[in-house]
Tab-separated table of C-alpha atoms in Angstrom:
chain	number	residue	atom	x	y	z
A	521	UNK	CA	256.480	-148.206	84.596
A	522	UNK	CA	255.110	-146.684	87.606
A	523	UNK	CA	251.852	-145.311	88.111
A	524	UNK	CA	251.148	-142.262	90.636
A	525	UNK	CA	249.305	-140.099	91.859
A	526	UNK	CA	248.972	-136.083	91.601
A	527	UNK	CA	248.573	-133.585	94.430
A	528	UNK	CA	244.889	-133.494	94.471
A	529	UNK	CA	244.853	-137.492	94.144
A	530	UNK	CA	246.924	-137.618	96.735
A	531	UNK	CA	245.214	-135.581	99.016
A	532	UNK	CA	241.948	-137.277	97.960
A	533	UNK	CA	243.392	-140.637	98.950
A	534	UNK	CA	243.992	-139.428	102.593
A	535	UNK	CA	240.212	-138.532	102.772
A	536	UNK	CA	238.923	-141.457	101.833
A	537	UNK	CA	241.335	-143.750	104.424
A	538	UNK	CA	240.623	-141.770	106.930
A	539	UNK	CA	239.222	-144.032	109.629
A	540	UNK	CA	239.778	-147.039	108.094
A	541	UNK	CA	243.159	-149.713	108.995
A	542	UNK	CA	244.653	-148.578	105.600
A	543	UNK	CA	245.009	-145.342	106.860
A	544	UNK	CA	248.588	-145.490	108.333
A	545	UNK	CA	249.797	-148.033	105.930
A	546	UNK	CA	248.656	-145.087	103.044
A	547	UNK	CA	250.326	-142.083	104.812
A	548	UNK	CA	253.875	-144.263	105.740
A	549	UNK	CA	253.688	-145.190	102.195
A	550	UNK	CA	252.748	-142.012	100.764
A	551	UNK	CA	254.656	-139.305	103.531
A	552	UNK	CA	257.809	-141.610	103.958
A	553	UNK	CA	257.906	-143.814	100.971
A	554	UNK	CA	257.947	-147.091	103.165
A	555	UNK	CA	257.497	-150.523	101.839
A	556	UNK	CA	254.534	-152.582	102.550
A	557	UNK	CA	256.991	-154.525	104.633
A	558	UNK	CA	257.906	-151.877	106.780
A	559	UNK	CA	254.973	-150.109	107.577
A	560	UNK	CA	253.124	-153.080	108.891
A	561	UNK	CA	256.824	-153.827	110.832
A	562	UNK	CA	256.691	-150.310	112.196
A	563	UNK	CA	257.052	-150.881	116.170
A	564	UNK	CA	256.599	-148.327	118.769
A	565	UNK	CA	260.028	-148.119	119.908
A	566	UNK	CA	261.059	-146.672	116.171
A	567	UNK	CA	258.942	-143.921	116.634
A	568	UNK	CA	260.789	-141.331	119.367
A	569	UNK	CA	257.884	-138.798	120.498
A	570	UNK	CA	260.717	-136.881	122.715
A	571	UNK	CA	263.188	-136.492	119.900
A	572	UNK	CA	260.588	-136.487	117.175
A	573	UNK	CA	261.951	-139.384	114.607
A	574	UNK	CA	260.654	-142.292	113.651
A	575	UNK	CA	263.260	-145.332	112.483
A	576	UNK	CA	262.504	-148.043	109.520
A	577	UNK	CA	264.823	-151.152	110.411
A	578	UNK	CA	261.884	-154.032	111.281
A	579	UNK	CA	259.915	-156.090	108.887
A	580	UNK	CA	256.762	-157.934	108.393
A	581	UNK	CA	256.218	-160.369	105.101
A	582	UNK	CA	254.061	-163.558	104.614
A	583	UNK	CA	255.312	-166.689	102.308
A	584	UNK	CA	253.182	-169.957	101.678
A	585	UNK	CA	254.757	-172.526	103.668
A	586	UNK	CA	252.919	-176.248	103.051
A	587	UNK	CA	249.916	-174.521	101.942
A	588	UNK	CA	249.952	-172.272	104.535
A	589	UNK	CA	250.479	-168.117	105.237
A	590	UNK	CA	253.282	-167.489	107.586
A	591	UNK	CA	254.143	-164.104	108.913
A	592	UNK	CA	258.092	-163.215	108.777
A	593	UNK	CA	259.032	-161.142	111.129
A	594	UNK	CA	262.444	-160.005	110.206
A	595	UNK	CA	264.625	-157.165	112.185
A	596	UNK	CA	266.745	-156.174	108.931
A	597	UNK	CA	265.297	-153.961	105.977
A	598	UNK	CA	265.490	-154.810	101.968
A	599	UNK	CA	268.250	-153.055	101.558
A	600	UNK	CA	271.431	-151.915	103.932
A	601	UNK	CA	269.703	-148.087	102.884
A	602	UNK	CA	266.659	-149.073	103.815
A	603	UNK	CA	267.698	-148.812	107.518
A	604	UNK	CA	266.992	-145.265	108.169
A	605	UNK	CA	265.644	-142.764	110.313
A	606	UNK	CA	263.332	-139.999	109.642
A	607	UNK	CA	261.912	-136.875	111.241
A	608	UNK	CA	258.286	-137.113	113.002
A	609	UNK	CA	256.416	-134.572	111.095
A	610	UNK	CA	253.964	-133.077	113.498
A	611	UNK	CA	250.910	-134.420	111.547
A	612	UNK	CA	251.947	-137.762	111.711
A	613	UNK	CA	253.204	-137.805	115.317
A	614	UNK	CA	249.494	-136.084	116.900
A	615	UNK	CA	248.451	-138.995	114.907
A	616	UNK	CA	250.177	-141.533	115.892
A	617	UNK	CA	250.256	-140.317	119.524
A	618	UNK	CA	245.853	-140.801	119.263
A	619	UNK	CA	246.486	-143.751	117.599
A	620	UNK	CA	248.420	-145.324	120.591
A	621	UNK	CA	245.929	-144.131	123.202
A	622	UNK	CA	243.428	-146.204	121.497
A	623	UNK	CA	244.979	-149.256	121.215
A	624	UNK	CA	245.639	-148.743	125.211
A	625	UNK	CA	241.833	-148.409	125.472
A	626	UNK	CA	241.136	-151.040	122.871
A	627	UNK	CA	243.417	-153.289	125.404
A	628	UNK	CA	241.167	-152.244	127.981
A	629	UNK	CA	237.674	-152.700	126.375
A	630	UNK	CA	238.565	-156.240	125.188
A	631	UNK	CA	240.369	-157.628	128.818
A	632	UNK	CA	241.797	-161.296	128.349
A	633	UNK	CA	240.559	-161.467	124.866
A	634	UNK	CA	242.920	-158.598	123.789
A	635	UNK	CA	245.396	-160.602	121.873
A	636	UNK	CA	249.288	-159.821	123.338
A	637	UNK	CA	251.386	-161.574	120.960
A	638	UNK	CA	251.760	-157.687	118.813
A	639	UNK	CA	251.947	-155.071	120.949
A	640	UNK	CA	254.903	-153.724	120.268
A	641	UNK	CA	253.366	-153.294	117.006
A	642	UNK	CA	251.252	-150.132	115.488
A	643	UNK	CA	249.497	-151.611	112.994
A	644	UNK	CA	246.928	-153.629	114.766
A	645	UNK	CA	243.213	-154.088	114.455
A	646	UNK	CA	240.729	-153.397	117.800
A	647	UNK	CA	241.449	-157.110	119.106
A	648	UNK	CA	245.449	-156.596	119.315
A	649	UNK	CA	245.691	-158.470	115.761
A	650	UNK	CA	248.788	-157.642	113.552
A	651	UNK	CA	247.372	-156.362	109.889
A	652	UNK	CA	248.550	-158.657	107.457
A	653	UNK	CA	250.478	-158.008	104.126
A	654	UNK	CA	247.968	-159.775	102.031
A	655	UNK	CA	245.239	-157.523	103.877
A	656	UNK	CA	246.950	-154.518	102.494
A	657	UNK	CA	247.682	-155.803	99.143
A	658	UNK	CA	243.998	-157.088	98.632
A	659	UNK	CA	242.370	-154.050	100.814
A	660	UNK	CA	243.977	-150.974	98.408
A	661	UNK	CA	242.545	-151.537	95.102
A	662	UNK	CA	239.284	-152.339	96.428
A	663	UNK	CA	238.924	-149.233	98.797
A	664	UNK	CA	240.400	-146.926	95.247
A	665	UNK	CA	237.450	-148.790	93.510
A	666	UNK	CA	234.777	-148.400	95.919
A	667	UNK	CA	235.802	-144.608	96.056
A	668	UNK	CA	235.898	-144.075	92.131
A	669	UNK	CA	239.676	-143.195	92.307
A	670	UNK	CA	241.992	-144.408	89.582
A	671	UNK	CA	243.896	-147.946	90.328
A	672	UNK	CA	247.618	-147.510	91.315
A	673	UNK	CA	249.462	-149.913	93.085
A	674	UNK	CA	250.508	-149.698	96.795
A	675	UNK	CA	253.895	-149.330	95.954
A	676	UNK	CA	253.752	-146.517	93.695
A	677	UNK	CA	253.073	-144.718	96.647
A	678	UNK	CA	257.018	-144.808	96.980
A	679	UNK	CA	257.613	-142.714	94.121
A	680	UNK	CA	259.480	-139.538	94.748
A	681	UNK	CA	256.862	-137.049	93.006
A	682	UNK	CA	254.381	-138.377	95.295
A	683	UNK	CA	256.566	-138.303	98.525
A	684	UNK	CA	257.296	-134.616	97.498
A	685	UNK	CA	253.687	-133.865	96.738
A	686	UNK	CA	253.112	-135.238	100.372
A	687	UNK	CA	255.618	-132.744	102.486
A	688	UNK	CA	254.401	-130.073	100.018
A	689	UNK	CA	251.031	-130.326	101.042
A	690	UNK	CA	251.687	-131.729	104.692
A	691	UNK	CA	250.264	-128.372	105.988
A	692	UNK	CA	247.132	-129.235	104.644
A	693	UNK	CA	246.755	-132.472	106.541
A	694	UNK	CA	247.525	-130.876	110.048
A	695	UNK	CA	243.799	-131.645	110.373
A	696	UNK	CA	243.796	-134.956	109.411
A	697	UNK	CA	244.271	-136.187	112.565
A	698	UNK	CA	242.783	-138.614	114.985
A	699	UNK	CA	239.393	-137.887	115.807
A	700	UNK	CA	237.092	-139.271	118.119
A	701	UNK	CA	234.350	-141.761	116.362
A	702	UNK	CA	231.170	-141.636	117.995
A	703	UNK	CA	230.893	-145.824	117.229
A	704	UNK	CA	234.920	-146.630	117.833
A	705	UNK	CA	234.068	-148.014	121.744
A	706	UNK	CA	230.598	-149.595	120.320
A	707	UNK	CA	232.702	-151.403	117.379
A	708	UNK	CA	235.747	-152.371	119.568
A	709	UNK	CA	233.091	-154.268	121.777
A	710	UNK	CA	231.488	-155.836	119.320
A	711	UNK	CA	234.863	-157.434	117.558
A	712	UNK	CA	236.038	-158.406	121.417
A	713	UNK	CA	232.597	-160.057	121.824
A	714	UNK	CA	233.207	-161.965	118.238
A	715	UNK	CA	236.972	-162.731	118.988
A	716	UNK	CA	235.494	-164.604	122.795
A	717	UNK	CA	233.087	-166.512	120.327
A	718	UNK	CA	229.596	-164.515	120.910
């Protein structure tokens, strides 16, 4: 049976990712009741910032293969459904929009060492690096813990009560957006400096 959250929950759990690279994984999965999957498949030619929709049809999964994670990279959805397209809220789209800019500057900080293989990609870390399902599966529990919330699974953050708490309270969030860190150029250095070995 699924556990979920409440309004106030909800908004609580916004709060506390604020910042952090389970943000946008919580407010796809929360807002538009995407699958792990899809959110970290999310590329930036779903989201339209002229027509102001954002389309789920790409995703990313990891298997064991010989003792080893692989990433699938797959351009088809669970379901036939699945495949849909959504409106760009304006919350989500100011945030995305300040999200983009600083990958473009996180490109520029880190030069040669900026990895290119995802950039087509939204969910990446300061180095260009794709987050990885296991990251987000491992990462949720222990950021609810840390912040004395109550345990729920990522998924449940599908559930339609949720989603609907989410629009209701959308309003609320118009300033949750992308803010300027006074560290974010000092920290995007420093993992550069770590990915060039020192």
């Amino acid at each position: 049976m699924a556990n979920f959250y409440d309004a106030d929950e909800v908004n609580r759990l916004f709060e506390i990712s604020k910042g952090t690279k389970l943000e946008i994984p919580i407010l796809f999965g929360a807002f538009y009741g995407m699958r792990r999957s899809e959110t970290l498949g999310m590329k930036w030619d779903a989201i339209d910032f002229d027509q102001n929709t954002i389309t789920i049809r790409h995703t990313v999964t990891s298997c064991d293969l010989d003792g080893k994670r692989v990433l699938v990279a797959s351009d088809t959805t669970k379901t036939k459904s699945s495949m849909r397209t959504l409106p760009l809220v304006p919350f989500m789209r100011e945030k995305l929009l300040a999200l983009k800019e600083e990958q473009q500057e996180n490109r520029r900080l880190c030069g040669r060492s900026y990895i290119k293989e995802y950039l087509e990609y939204v969910r990446v870390n300061e180095i260009g690096d794709l987050i990885k399902p296991h990251y987000v599966t491992e990462s949720f529990p222990k950021l609810l813990k840390a912040k004395g919330m109550r345990q729920i699974r990522y998924h449940d953050l599908r559930h339609p009560y949720v989603k609907h708490t989410t629009k209701i309270f959308s309003l609320r969030l118009m300033d949750f957006q992308a803010q300027a860190y006074p560290d974010a150029r000092r920290k995007t250095r420093g993992a550069c400096q770590l990915h060039r070995g020192g």
